Short mmCIF file of C-alpha atoms and ligand atoms in Angstrom, two decimals:
data_model
loop_
_atom_site.label_atom_id
_atom_site.label_comp_id
_atom_site.label_asym_id
_atom_site.label_seq_id
_atom_site.Cartn_x
_atom_site.Cartn_y
_atom_site.Cartn_z
CA MET C 1188 0.19 -0.03 -0.31
CA LYS C 1189 1.35 3.47 -1.10
CA LYS C 1190 2.02 5.99 1.69
CA LYS C 1191 -0.47 8.99 2.19
CA ILE C 1192 0.34 12.78 2.63
CA GLN C 1193 -1.93 15.19 1.85
CA PHE C 1194 -1.31 19.35 0.94
CA THR C 1195 -2.53 22.18 2.58
CA GLU C 1196 -2.87 25.25 0.06
CA THR C 1197 -1.93 28.39 1.85
CA VAL C 1198 -2.03 30.85 -1.39
CA LEU C 1199 -5.26 32.61 -0.03
CA ARG C 1200 -3.44 33.61 2.93
CA ASP C 1201 0.06 32.64 4.50
CA ALA C 1202 1.60 32.65 1.01
CA GLN C 1203 -0.02 36.14 0.56
CA GLN C 1204 0.78 37.22 3.84
CA SER C 1205 4.15 36.59 4.02
CA LEU C 1206 4.68 37.79 0.11
CA ILE C 1207 2.26 40.38 -0.07
CA ALA C 1208 0.94 42.15 2.92
CA THR C 1209 -2.25 39.61 2.64
CA ARG C 1210 -3.17 43.06 -0.10
CA MET C 1211 -4.90 40.31 -2.35
CA PRO C 1212 -8.78 41.36 -2.61
CA PHE C 1213 -11.06 38.79 -3.29
CA LYS C 1214 -12.09 39.61 -6.89
CA ASP C 1215 -8.45 38.70 -7.65
CA PHE C 1216 -8.77 35.22 -6.89
CA GLU C 1217 -12.24 34.69 -7.32
CA ALA C 1218 -12.41 32.96 -10.46
CA ILE C 1219 -9.85 30.68 -9.91
CA LEU C 1220 -11.54 28.95 -6.85
CA PRO C 1221 -13.98 26.47 -8.62
CA GLU C 1222 -10.86 25.47 -10.04
CA MET C 1223 -9.37 25.36 -6.23
CA ASP C 1224 -12.45 23.31 -5.39
CA LYS C 1225 -11.13 20.36 -7.67
CA ALA C 1226 -7.17 20.23 -7.09
CA GLY C 1227 -7.35 17.96 -3.96
CA TYR C 1228 -6.10 19.95 -1.40
CA TYR C 1229 -6.59 18.55 2.46
CA SER C 1230 -7.45 21.92 3.09
CA LEU C 1231 -7.71 25.10 1.38
CA GLU C 1232 -5.89 27.80 4.39
CA CYS C 1233 -7.95 31.31 3.57
CA TRP C 1234 -8.92 32.82 6.48
CA GLY C 1235 -8.12 34.15 9.90
CA GLY C 1236 -4.31 35.64 10.55
CA ALA C 1237 -3.99 38.79 8.85
CA THR C 1238 -6.55 38.58 6.40
CA PHE C 1239 -9.26 39.68 8.57
CA ASP C 1240 -7.78 42.96 9.80
CA SER C 1241 -6.54 43.21 6.04
CA CYS C 1242 -10.19 42.96 4.68
CA LEU C 1243 -11.32 45.74 6.57
CA ARG C 1244 -8.16 48.44 7.00
CA TYR C 1245 -6.90 48.04 2.98
CA LEU C 1246 -9.37 46.44 0.86
CA ASN C 1247 -12.90 47.39 1.83
CA GLU C 1248 -13.76 44.17 2.06
CA ASP C 1249 -16.24 42.33 4.68
CA PRO C 1250 -14.42 39.90 5.72
CA TRP C 1251 -17.09 37.16 6.27
CA GLU C 1252 -18.61 38.06 3.24
CA ARG C 1253 -15.45 37.07 1.70
CA LEU C 1254 -15.52 33.62 4.06
CA ARG C 1255 -18.65 32.75 2.78
CA LYS C 1256 -18.46 33.72 -0.82
CA ILE C 1257 -15.03 31.14 -0.85
CA ARG C 1258 -17.84 28.59 1.32
CA LYS C 1259 -20.15 29.28 -1.91
CA ALA C 1260 -17.54 28.57 -4.45
CA CYS C 1261 -15.29 25.49 -3.10
CA PRO C 1262 -17.77 23.45 -1.49
CA ASN C 1263 -15.51 20.04 -1.68
CA THR C 1264 -12.54 21.46 0.01
CA LYS C 1265 -12.44 22.00 3.66
CA LEU C 1266 -11.55 25.71 4.57
CA GLN C 1267 -9.41 26.34 6.93
CA MET C 1268 -8.16 29.49 9.29
CA LEU C 1269 -5.24 30.07 11.44
CA LEU C 1270 -6.13 31.74 15.19
CA ARG C 1271 -4.15 33.12 17.85
CA GLY C 1272 -5.85 31.70 20.29
CA GLN C 1273 -7.26 34.15 23.22
CA ASN C 1274 -5.70 36.67 21.07
CA LEU C 1275 -8.31 35.62 18.27
CA LEU C 1276 -6.64 38.10 15.14
CA GLY C 1277 -5.15 40.18 17.01
CA TYR C 1278 -2.32 40.50 20.02
CA LYS C 1279 -4.33 41.60 23.29
CA HIS C 1280 -6.33 39.15 24.88
CA TYR C 1281 -9.93 38.64 24.57
CA PRO C 1282 -12.74 38.11 27.09
CA ASN C 1283 -14.07 33.83 27.36
CA ASP C 1284 -17.77 35.41 25.87
CA VAL C 1285 -16.09 36.76 22.97
CA VAL C 1286 -13.51 33.92 22.12
CA ARG C 1287 -16.46 31.55 21.75
CA LYS C 1288 -18.64 33.93 19.81
CA PHE C 1289 -15.58 34.00 16.65
CA VAL C 1290 -15.30 30.68 16.48
CA ALA C 1291 -18.81 29.39 16.53
CA LYS C 1292 -19.70 32.68 13.89
CA SER C 1293 -16.30 31.10 11.94
CA VAL C 1294 -17.36 27.93 11.65
CA GLU C 1295 -21.15 29.01 10.55
CA ASN C 1296 -19.33 31.43 8.07
CA GLY C 1297 -17.41 28.38 6.48
CA ILE C 1298 -14.38 27.43 8.16
CA ASP C 1299 -14.45 23.58 8.64
CA ILE C 1300 -10.38 23.13 10.64
CA ILE C 1301 -9.56 26.06 13.53
CA ARG C 1302 -5.51 26.01 13.28
CA ILE C 1303 -5.35 27.37 16.79
CA PHE C 1304 -2.00 28.73 18.37
CA ASP C 1305 -0.61 30.64 21.50
CA ALA C 1306 2.46 32.85 20.97
CA LEU C 1307 3.85 31.06 24.46
CA ASN C 1308 2.96 27.99 23.85
CA ASP C 1309 0.22 28.11 27.32
CA VAL C 1310 -2.13 26.08 26.32
CA ARG C 1311 -4.48 27.28 28.64
CA ASN C 1312 -4.88 30.57 25.89
CA ILE C 1313 -5.94 27.79 23.48
CA GLU C 1314 -9.04 25.92 25.06
CA VAL C 1315 -11.44 28.64 24.91
CA ALA C 1316 -11.68 28.44 21.35
CA VAL C 1317 -10.44 25.12 20.98
CA TYR C 1318 -13.51 23.85 23.21
CA GLN C 1319 -15.88 25.92 21.04
CA ALA C 1320 -14.31 24.49 17.67
CA ILE C 1321 -15.11 20.71 18.80
CA LYS C 1322 -18.34 22.25 20.24
CA SER C 1323 -19.37 24.51 17.26
CA GLY C 1324 -18.23 20.95 14.95
CA ALA C 1325 -15.33 21.70 13.74
CA HIS C 1326 -11.74 20.25 13.51
CA ALA C 1327 -9.68 22.27 16.05
CA SER C 1328 -5.72 21.74 14.92
CA GLY C 1329 -3.55 22.13 18.37
CA THR C 1330 -0.57 24.25 17.79
CA ILE C 1331 2.91 23.71 18.68
CA CYS C 1332 4.97 27.13 18.25
CA TYR C 1333 8.50 25.60 17.10
CA THR C 1334 11.65 27.62 18.36
CA ILE C 1335 15.19 26.45 19.53
CA SER C 1336 16.13 27.32 23.39
CA PRO C 1337 17.33 25.31 25.88
CA VAL C 1338 13.66 24.57 27.54
CA HIS C 1339 12.37 23.91 23.99
CA ASN C 1340 13.13 20.14 23.70
CA THR C 1341 11.16 17.07 22.42
CA GLU C 1342 9.76 16.29 24.98
CA ALA C 1343 8.83 19.35 25.92
CA TYR C 1344 6.56 19.13 22.76
CA ILE C 1345 5.54 15.85 23.33
CA LYS C 1346 4.66 17.12 26.69
CA LEU C 1347 2.58 19.94 24.55
CA ALA C 1348 0.97 18.01 22.62
CA LYS C 1349 -0.60 15.04 24.86
CA ASP C 1350 -1.69 18.33 26.89
CA MET C 1351 -3.71 19.53 23.36
CA GLU C 1352 -4.77 15.50 22.35
CA ASN C 1353 -6.00 15.63 25.75
CA MET C 1354 -8.08 18.89 25.35
CA GLY C 1355 -9.61 17.11 22.27
CA VAL C 1356 -8.19 18.69 19.30
CA SER C 1357 -8.32 16.71 16.10
CA SER C 1358 -4.71 17.14 14.85
CA ILE C 1359 -1.57 18.73 16.39
CA CYS C 1360 -0.24 21.03 13.64
CA ILE C 1361 3.82 22.22 14.75
CA LYS C 1362 4.19 25.69 13.38
CA ASP C 1363 7.66 26.94 12.29
CA MET C 1364 6.58 30.39 11.66
CA ALA C 1365 10.37 31.14 10.94
CA GLY C 1366 11.67 28.70 8.84
CA ILE C 1367 14.58 27.42 11.41
CA LEU C 1368 13.50 23.62 11.75
CA SER C 1369 16.03 21.71 10.00
CA PRO C 1370 15.57 18.18 8.05
CA ASN C 1371 16.93 16.43 10.67
CA ASP C 1372 15.37 17.71 13.86
CA ALA C 1373 11.28 17.65 11.63
CA TYR C 1374 12.22 14.18 10.92
CA GLU C 1375 13.24 13.29 14.63
CA LEU C 1376 10.10 15.30 16.20
CA VAL C 1377 7.44 14.12 13.65
CA LYS C 1378 8.72 10.35 14.06
CA ALA C 1379 8.57 11.30 18.10
CA LEU C 1380 5.43 13.12 17.95
CA LYS C 1381 3.74 10.18 15.47
CA GLU C 1382 5.41 7.56 18.17
CA ASN C 1383 3.44 9.77 21.43
CA VAL C 1384 -0.01 11.11 20.44
CA LYS C 1385 -2.74 9.42 18.03
CA LEU C 1386 -3.74 12.44 15.96
CA PRO C 1387 -2.67 13.16 12.52
CA ILE C 1388 0.57 15.51 12.43
CA ILE C 1389 1.10 18.89 10.31
CA LEU C 1390 3.64 20.83 9.25
CA HIS C 1391 3.91 24.46 8.64
CA THR C 1392 7.36 25.61 7.85
CA HIS C 1393 8.42 28.97 5.36
CA CYS C 1394 11.25 28.79 3.21
CA THR C 1395 13.02 31.81 4.53
CA THR C 1396 15.98 30.01 5.32
CA GLY C 1397 16.49 27.55 2.53
CA LEU C 1398 15.50 24.39 4.65
CA GLY C 1399 11.90 24.22 4.08
CA PRO C 1400 11.26 21.48 1.26
CA MET C 1401 14.07 19.52 2.46
CA THR C 1402 12.14 19.90 5.69
CA LEU C 1403 9.20 18.83 4.73
CA GLN C 1404 10.86 16.15 2.34
CA LYS C 1405 12.09 14.51 5.90
CA ALA C 1406 8.98 15.37 7.54
CA ALA C 1407 7.38 12.86 5.35
CA GLU C 1408 9.64 10.34 5.54
CA ALA C 1409 8.52 10.67 9.12
CA GLY C 1410 4.99 9.62 9.25
CA VAL C 1411 4.06 13.35 8.78
CA ASP C 1412 0.35 13.40 7.67
CA VAL C 1413 -0.23 17.22 6.26
CA ILE C 1414 2.16 19.61 4.66
CA ASP C 1415 1.49 23.11 4.14
CA THR C 1416 2.87 24.50 0.79
CA ALA C 1417 1.58 27.47 -1.87
CA ILE C 1418 1.13 27.03 -5.27
CA SER C 1419 4.89 27.79 -6.91
CA CYS C 1420 4.85 31.21 -8.46
CA MET C 1421 3.74 32.14 -4.81
CA SER C 1422 6.02 30.21 -2.93
CA GLY C 1423 9.56 30.49 -2.03
CA GLY C 1424 11.15 33.46 -0.06
CA THR C 1425 8.96 34.42 3.06
CA SER C 1426 6.36 31.78 2.15
CA GLN C 1427 5.84 28.25 1.74
CA PRO C 1428 7.64 25.46 -0.11
CA ALA C 1429 5.92 25.35 -3.65
CA THR C 1430 3.16 22.48 -3.86
CA GLU C 1431 3.78 21.38 -7.39
CA THR C 1432 7.83 20.49 -6.32
CA MET C 1433 6.35 18.90 -3.52
CA ASN C 1434 4.00 16.83 -5.06
CA TYR C 1435 6.68 15.90 -8.05
CA VAL C 1436 9.10 14.91 -5.15
CA LEU C 1437 6.98 13.08 -3.06
CA LYS C 1438 4.77 11.16 -5.36
CA GLU C 1439 8.23 10.08 -7.27
CA SER C 1440 9.79 8.86 -3.66
CA GLY C 1441 6.30 6.37 -3.72
CA PHE C 1442 3.63 8.79 -2.11
CA GLU C 1443 -0.15 9.07 -2.63
CA THR C 1444 -0.70 12.94 -2.57
CA GLY C 1445 -4.57 12.96 -4.14
CA LEU C 1446 -3.76 15.91 -6.12
CA ASP C 1447 -4.46 16.44 -9.52
CA ALA C 1448 -1.00 17.98 -11.31
CA ASN C 1449 -2.96 19.57 -13.91
CA VAL C 1450 -5.51 21.49 -11.70
CA LEU C 1451 -2.62 22.88 -9.76
CA LYS C 1452 -1.05 24.02 -13.26
CA ASN C 1453 -3.97 26.16 -14.37
CA ILE C 1454 -3.84 27.08 -10.59
CA ASN C 1455 -0.51 28.36 -10.92
CA ASP C 1456 -1.12 29.92 -14.61
CA PHE C 1457 -4.12 31.89 -12.95
CA PHE C 1458 -1.52 33.41 -10.41
CA LYS C 1459 1.06 34.06 -12.67
CA PRO C 1460 -0.38 37.64 -13.37
CA VAL C 1461 -1.66 38.19 -9.84
CA ARG C 1462 1.88 37.85 -9.00
CA ALA C 1463 3.69 39.98 -11.85
CA LYS C 1464 1.20 42.88 -10.91
CA ALA C 1465 2.33 42.62 -7.40
CA LEU C 1466 5.82 42.95 -8.59
CA ASP C 1467 5.08 45.23 -10.90
CA SER C 1468 3.36 47.57 -8.49
CA GLY C 1469 6.12 47.77 -6.05
CA LEU C 1470 3.80 45.45 -3.96
CA LEU C 1471 6.14 42.36 -4.34
CA ASN C 1472 9.32 43.06 -2.44
CA PRO C 1473 11.83 40.86 -4.48
CA VAL C 1474 13.44 40.90 -1.04
CA VAL C 1475 10.99 38.71 0.67
CA LEU C 1476 11.99 36.31 -2.52
CA ALA C 1477 15.31 35.71 -1.56
CA THR C 1478 16.84 33.46 0.72
CA ASP C 1479 18.13 34.54 4.12
CA THR C 1480 20.59 32.62 6.49
CA ASP C 1481 20.92 35.18 8.84
CA ALA C 1482 17.99 33.35 11.30
CA LEU C 1483 20.41 30.59 11.54
CA THR C 1484 23.44 32.08 12.32
CA TYR C 1485 21.59 33.79 14.55
CA GLN C 1486 18.12 32.58 16.04
CA ILE C 1487 16.49 35.32 14.99
CA PRO C 1488 13.68 34.63 13.58
CA GLY C 1489 14.30 36.92 9.54
CA GLY C 1490 11.69 39.13 9.86
CA MET C 1491 12.89 40.46 13.15
CA LEU C 1492 16.42 41.15 12.33
CA SER C 1493 15.08 43.36 9.99
CA ASN C 1494 12.78 44.76 12.23
CA LEU C 1495 15.87 45.44 14.38
CA VAL C 1496 17.89 47.08 11.35
CA ALA C 1497 15.33 49.50 10.66
CA GLN C 1498 14.33 50.24 14.66
CA LEU C 1499 18.20 51.43 14.61
CA THR C 1500 19.08 53.45 11.49
CA ALA C 1501 15.98 55.66 11.97
CA GLN C 1502 17.53 56.44 15.44
CA LYS C 1503 20.82 56.42 13.48
CA LYS C 1504 22.48 54.20 15.52
CA MET C 1505 23.14 50.90 13.37
CA ASP C 1506 26.69 50.76 14.84
CA LYS C 1507 25.07 49.44 17.63
CA PHE C 1508 23.69 46.93 15.52
CA GLU C 1509 26.25 43.90 16.76
CA GLU C 1510 25.49 44.95 20.36
CA VAL C 1511 21.79 44.43 20.36
CA LEU C 1512 22.15 41.09 18.46
CA LEU C 1513 24.16 39.70 21.28
CA GLU C 1514 22.05 41.46 23.89
CA THR C 1515 18.72 39.72 21.99
CA PRO C 1516 19.47 36.14 23.00
CA ARG C 1517 19.78 37.64 26.70
CA VAL C 1518 16.52 39.49 27.07
CA ARG C 1519 14.72 36.36 25.71
CA GLU C 1520 16.63 34.05 28.75
CA ASP C 1521 15.80 36.45 30.89
CA LEU C 1522 12.20 36.74 29.99
CA GLY C 1523 11.86 32.20 29.86
CA TYR C 1524 12.61 31.95 26.44
CA PRO C 1525 9.55 32.96 24.61
CA PRO C 1526 8.82 31.50 21.03
CA LEU C 1527 10.54 34.54 18.84
CA VAL C 1528 6.93 34.80 17.58
CA THR C 1529 4.48 38.21 16.97
CA PRO C 1530 4.12 40.11 19.26
CA MET C 1531 7.33 38.52 21.36
CA SER C 1532 9.47 38.94 18.66
CA GLN C 1533 8.70 42.63 18.88
CA MET C 1534 8.81 42.82 22.62
CA VAL C 1535 12.04 41.43 22.99
CA GLY C 1536 13.39 43.47 20.04
CA VAL C 1537 12.46 46.63 21.49
CA GLN C 1538 13.52 45.82 24.47
CA ALA C 1539 17.11 44.55 23.74
CA THR C 1540 17.49 47.82 21.24
CA ALA C 1541 16.39 49.63 25.03
CA ASN C 1542 18.79 48.20 27.22
CA VAL C 1543 21.47 48.96 24.41
CA LEU C 1544 20.70 52.41 23.64
CA ALA C 1545 20.04 53.46 27.03
CA GLY C 1546 23.77 51.93 28.55
CA GLU C 1547 22.03 50.09 31.31
CA ARG C 1548 19.98 46.77 30.72
CA TYR C 1549 16.24 47.52 31.65
CA LYS C 1550 16.67 51.18 32.60
CA ASN C 1551 13.40 51.68 30.46
CA ILE C 1552 11.04 48.88 30.70
CA SER C 1553 7.83 48.74 27.29
CA LYS C 1554 4.58 48.59 28.93
CA GLU C 1555 4.36 45.41 26.86
CA ILE C 1556 7.41 43.42 28.44
CA LYS C 1557 5.82 45.14 32.59
CA ALA C 1558 2.71 43.39 31.49
CA TYR C 1559 4.25 40.12 30.12
CA VAL C 1560 6.10 40.08 33.67
CA ARG C 1561 2.94 40.12 35.51
CA GLY C 1562 1.41 36.84 33.63
CA GLU C 1563 -1.00 39.00 31.60
CA TYR C 1564 0.44 36.58 28.19
CA GLY C 1565 0.46 33.72 29.77
CA LYS C 1566 2.92 31.35 31.24
CA ALA C 1567 6.11 31.88 30.07
CA PRO C 1568 8.42 28.38 29.06
CA ALA C 1569 10.93 29.06 31.53
CA GLU C 1570 11.87 31.00 34.58
CA LEU C 1571 12.20 34.73 34.58
CA ASN C 1572 15.33 36.49 35.87
CA PRO C 1573 14.18 37.32 39.49
CA ASP C 1574 16.14 40.32 39.31
CA LEU C 1575 13.90 41.82 36.58
CA VAL C 1576 10.69 40.01 37.96
CA LYS C 1577 11.54 42.26 41.30
CA LYS C 1578 12.38 44.92 39.27
CA VAL C 1579 8.52 45.81 37.25
CA LEU C 1580 6.95 43.78 39.95
CA GLY C 1581 8.42 45.17 43.64
CA ASP C 1582 6.06 43.58 45.96
CA GLU C 1583 2.85 43.10 44.08
CA GLU C 1584 2.24 39.45 43.02
CA PRO C 1585 2.22 37.97 39.26
CA ILE C 1586 -1.13 36.68 38.00
CA THR C 1587 -0.75 32.85 38.43
CA GLY C 1588 -4.69 32.39 36.55
CA LYS C 1589 -5.13 33.19 33.16
CA PHE C 1590 -5.51 36.81 32.42
CA ALA C 1591 -8.48 36.49 30.27
CA ASP C 1592 -10.75 34.94 33.24
CA THR C 1593 -10.34 38.25 35.11
CA LEU C 1594 -11.89 40.13 31.94
CA GLY C 1595 -15.43 40.61 32.18
CA ASP C 1596 -18.04 39.17 29.48
CA GLY C 1597 -17.20 41.71 25.86
CA PHE C 1598 -19.76 40.88 23.22
CA GLU C 1599 -22.90 42.60 24.80
CA LYS C 1600 -21.02 46.04 25.34
CA ALA C 1601 -18.96 46.09 21.89
CA LYS C 1602 -22.85 45.60 20.61
CA GLU C 1603 -24.19 48.41 22.03
CA GLU C 1604 -21.38 50.87 21.59
CA ILE C 1605 -21.20 50.37 18.00
CA GLY C 1606 -24.91 50.43 17.80
CA SER C 1607 -26.70 50.42 14.45
CA LEU C 1608 -23.75 50.88 12.15
CA ALA C 1609 -23.34 46.99 12.80
CA ARG C 1610 -26.28 45.01 11.17
CA SER C 1611 -25.29 41.02 12.25
CA GLU C 1612 -23.45 39.68 14.75
CA GLU C 1613 -21.11 39.11 13.18
CA ASP C 1614 -19.98 42.80 12.42
CA VAL C 1615 -20.01 43.45 15.96
CA LEU C 1616 -17.33 40.73 16.22
CA SER C 1617 -15.40 42.96 13.23
CA TYR C 1618 -16.03 45.63 15.55
CA ILE C 1619 -14.54 44.30 18.35
CA ALA C 1620 -11.07 43.02 16.91
CA PHE C 1621 -10.37 46.18 14.71
CA PRO C 1622 -12.73 48.94 16.55
CA THR C 1623 -11.10 51.65 13.98
CA GLN C 1624 -11.26 50.03 10.96
CA ALA C 1625 -14.32 48.31 10.72
CA GLU C 1626 -16.33 51.64 11.68
CA ALA C 1627 -14.57 53.12 9.21
CA PHE C 1628 -15.37 50.56 6.42
CA PHE C 1629 -19.04 50.43 8.41
CA ASN C 1630 -19.58 54.20 7.37
CA LYS C 1631 -18.34 53.87 4.01
CA ARG C 1632 -20.79 50.52 3.28
CA LYS C 1633 -23.57 52.70 4.96
CA GLU C 1634 -22.51 55.35 2.22
CA LYS C 1635 -22.17 53.96 -0.73
CA GLU C 1636 -25.48 52.24 -0.23
CA GLU C 1637 -27.03 55.76 0.71
CA ASN C 1638 -25.59 57.03 -3.11
CA THR C 1639 -26.71 53.60 -4.86
CA PHE C 1640 -30.25 54.51 -3.48
CA LYS C 1641 -30.31 58.16 -4.28
CA TYR C 1642 -28.81 56.88 -7.76
CA THR C 1643 -31.90 54.34 -7.89
CA VAL C 1644 -34.31 56.62 -7.36
CA LYS C 1645 -33.31 59.58 -9.78
CA LYS C 1646 -33.12 56.46 -12.69
CA ILE C 1647 -36.67 55.42 -12.11
CA ASP C 1648 -37.78 59.30 -12.24
CO1 CO O 549 3.37 30.64 8.69
#
């Protein structure tokens, strides 16, 4: 019997988020959706992450309506979204009732699979979303944010996977957002997870450092069940490995992928002009297409490195770059080795820069780091530096429970606040997630309708 492996196509979410800042309007991919529905994907990652914010902020689209339209055009393929646990699609912790409502509405509007993660791998921050996903009949995929540190080893990842299995998730995803998971480590990790949990294992990586395709291949050899890839013209660089390439290699290695290569070609042909347009307009910066191995040297994600450079350049302090690079892992250690994923990567980078520029460590401590030390983000993977804790908290006790449990309900309050501008519960959720952007969108929507109405009346006259 042939070994089986399946593919999640990311072009509509992570690939376009990584390459073109999530600026692909619905009309740019609408026409290819029926074809994508025939490709034989495990799932189509098409919602969540930054797509929601981008719809409201830049594209003047209702994200919920986009989801319903994709659902309608792809009745045969599972639709997948990325959710930041208790943070939903933003960076702050939302009340539990809001998380439940958001998840329930996502499923109601067409989502089948919800990949749920927490930046600190604190399972308490994903459990409300996981339970609601299961209750709503969706597939909850529990996520391991992959990072490298003295406390992030195979045993720790197995424990995390088992905790999520006990919560009732239907699969485990290894999320290598920085593209630093090496082929051999992927092999070991996937094998260990397969031996210790009974669930399908999914691997998500990026090509940033060039490891991506090799990492996926070794993971396949270790028995990974699903891999994330992007249609070739939207693959590589900070995006995922190419769907067609991985399909070719894995089929040749004796795997059954379920993908139709002819359909994949049609999909790629469709996206070629979309890519060309993005290159022309400057939206697609060739820099993100290049292989950048700095993340392997510094153990710092590529995106974080470029942020540090931008920060120091703006302050005309690039001469301090090496010092900041040395300070960054020290700050991370003081904070108990958080994975360097948003928002932790920004928080650690900003604090390391402040420490170097002030000439004194923790002379100035950012608001976010203070909240982190208080325990508002969840439990750190390891002990925090006691001196830093004392400096921030003094005699105050850190929070040991879940921060969101200290928040009251939020949905009804927001509903009242936005009033008649919101026409559905989905609108209220958009408002809760991105208040300013959603309100601006609702106002534009209203204006447009009033104008259309005037025009219609005039025409009838
Ligand atoms: Co990603």
